[in-house]
Amino acid sequence: MQIKNLMSENLITIDKDQNLSDALRLLRKHNVSRLPVTNNKELVGIVSERDIANKLGSSKSESMPASRFHISSVMVKDVITVLETMQLGDVAELMLENGIGSVPIVSDEGMVGIVSKADFVTLASGIAFDKITVKEVMSNDVIAVAPSDRLIHARRQMLNANVGRVPVIEDDELKGIITSKDLMRAFIDFRKNVPEKYQKSQIKEVLVEEIMSSNPSSVSKEMSISEVSKIMIETGYNGLPVVEEGNVIGIITQTDILRLIAKLES
């Protein structure tokens, strides 16, 4: 299958000279996690929730409001693009090799669409994935934080591991999950509600339990990939903890499903 048959043609873009506040409004309005960045309608970068969370959480910019940052200072500039005629298995491999969550699709006329890991997950909701179980695909090495950990520690863990979410665990029990979206919103709300002169000291006191999503969806290791994919599509979650007898034994993410599809398509 060519990637043009999977891509989204509904392109939500942002200009490089707009600011992060503009990006946040677009992300929220259209319920997307990343935006292609343009300059005079030409693709010059891409910006994601994770990029924004990392920027706003940096000590160099901890007291600056989102409106002070131009998109050009946050975006990833070296954007990988693919032709609309490229096979989806090759695109999946490309995304895995480069550790990226989406790829703009181009033709002779310019950018014509975008494909993300979430688009690949829709493929895995079909009957072909009914007999493949979570335990065959999940990651056993779980990066986790505790409810009492500081927010800045959670950000550092996610940054170091290059992941977009981590389970929140206490006494081996799943208490919640924290995502790049949660971090992004927390840093923005913090800037709005705390006077600038107090921000540097008070950001260190914000705890994971204050911003985590409680009662997160979880799955079992015996569930099928098609079932898990449907849960991801319905909830919008890009990663789900795998729980057995109340304990977190792994995590399954869109990346794991993308890796499976790349393997099956090779």
Short mmCIF file of C-alpha atoms in Angstrom, two decimals, residues 92-193:
data_model
loop_
_atom_site.label_atom_id
_atom_site.label_comp_id
_atom_site.label_asym_id
_atom_site.label_seq_id
_atom_site.Cartn_x
_atom_site.Cartn_y
_atom_site.Cartn_z
CA ALA A 92 7.24 2.84 9.07
CA GLU A 93 10.90 1.75 8.97
CA LEU A 94 11.99 5.33 8.30
CA MET A 95 10.02 6.64 11.29
CA LEU A 96 11.46 3.96 13.57
CA GLU A 97 15.04 4.52 12.41
CA ASN A 98 14.79 8.26 13.05
CA GLY A 99 12.68 8.11 16.21
CA ILE A 100 9.97 10.41 14.83
CA GLY A 101 6.22 10.39 15.39
CA SER A 102 5.07 11.77 12.06
CA VAL A 103 6.21 12.42 8.49
CA PRO A 104 4.92 15.09 6.08
CA ILE A 105 4.01 13.64 2.69
CA VAL A 106 5.05 15.50 -0.45
CA SER A 107 4.40 15.41 -4.17
CA ASP A 108 5.52 17.57 -7.06
CA GLU A 109 3.07 20.22 -5.85
CA GLY A 110 4.52 20.37 -2.33
CA MET A 111 3.16 19.05 0.97
CA VAL A 112 -0.04 17.07 0.41
CA GLY A 113 -0.54 15.31 3.73
CA ILE A 114 0.96 13.94 6.91
CA VAL A 115 1.11 10.48 8.44
CA SER A 116 1.58 9.76 12.13
CA LYS A 117 1.96 6.70 14.32
CA ALA A 118 -1.73 7.07 15.14
CA ASP A 119 -2.59 6.51 11.46
CA PHE A 120 -0.65 3.24 11.49
CA VAL A 121 -2.52 2.16 14.62
CA THR A 122 -5.78 2.30 12.63
CA LEU A 123 -4.37 -0.46 10.41
CA ALA A 124 -3.72 -2.65 13.46
CA SER A 125 -7.37 -2.55 14.50
CA GLY A 126 -8.26 -4.99 11.72
CA ILE A 127 -8.87 -8.73 11.97
CA ALA A 128 -5.33 -9.48 10.75
CA PHE A 129 -4.12 -8.45 14.22
CA ASP A 130 -6.69 -10.45 16.22
CA LYS A 131 -4.28 -13.33 16.88
CA ILE A 132 -1.25 -11.25 17.87
CA THR A 133 -1.16 -10.60 21.61
CA VAL A 134 0.19 -7.73 23.67
CA LYS A 135 2.89 -9.88 25.28
CA GLU A 136 4.45 -10.44 21.83
CA VAL A 137 4.81 -6.73 21.17
CA MET A 138 4.98 -4.82 24.48
CA SER A 139 8.05 -3.25 26.03
CA ASN A 140 9.05 -4.91 29.31
CA ASP A 141 11.46 -2.15 30.37
CA VAL A 142 9.15 0.38 32.00
CA ILE A 143 10.34 3.90 32.81
CA ALA A 144 8.12 5.05 35.70
CA VAL A 145 7.78 7.79 38.31
CA ALA A 146 6.06 7.99 41.69
CA PRO A 147 3.20 10.34 42.64
CA SER A 148 5.51 12.10 45.11
CA ASP A 149 8.24 12.73 42.52
CA ARG A 150 8.72 16.28 41.34
CA LEU A 151 7.37 17.37 37.99
CA ILE A 152 10.83 18.42 36.81
CA HIS A 153 12.10 14.88 37.60
CA ALA A 154 9.35 13.36 35.44
CA ARG A 155 10.24 15.72 32.60
CA ARG A 156 13.90 14.70 32.88
CA GLN A 157 13.03 10.99 32.86
CA MET A 158 10.92 11.40 29.72
CA LEU A 159 13.59 13.50 28.04
CA ASN A 160 16.38 11.04 28.81
CA ALA A 161 14.35 8.04 27.64
CA ASN A 162 12.89 9.91 24.63
CA VAL A 163 9.34 8.84 25.50
CA GLY A 164 6.09 10.76 25.49
CA ARG A 165 4.54 9.20 28.58
CA VAL A 166 5.46 7.38 31.80
CA PRO A 167 3.26 5.38 34.20
CA VAL A 168 2.96 6.67 37.75
CA ILE A 169 3.52 3.77 40.16
CA GLU A 170 3.41 3.50 43.94
CA ASP A 171 4.06 0.22 45.82
CA ASP A 172 4.01 -1.61 42.44
CA GLU A 173 0.45 -0.36 41.80
CA LEU A 174 -0.57 1.81 38.85
CA LYS A 175 -1.75 5.18 40.14
CA GLY A 176 -1.79 7.24 36.95
CA ILE A 177 0.08 8.27 33.85
CA ILE A 178 1.84 11.47 32.86
CA THR A 179 2.24 12.50 29.22
CA SER A 180 3.89 15.23 27.18
CA LYS A 181 0.46 16.85 26.89
CA ASP A 182 0.14 16.87 30.71
CA LEU A 183 3.60 18.44 31.04
CA MET A 184 2.89 21.06 28.41
CA ARG A 185 -0.37 22.13 30.03
CA ALA A 186 1.15 22.11 33.53
CA PHE A 187 4.02 24.40 32.56
CA ILE A 188 1.63 26.80 30.81
CA ASP A 189 -0.81 26.92 33.76
CA PHE A 190 2.10 27.40 36.16
CA ARG A 191 3.31 30.45 34.24
CA LYS A 192 -0.18 31.93 34.25
CA ASN A 193 -0.88 31.42 37.94
#
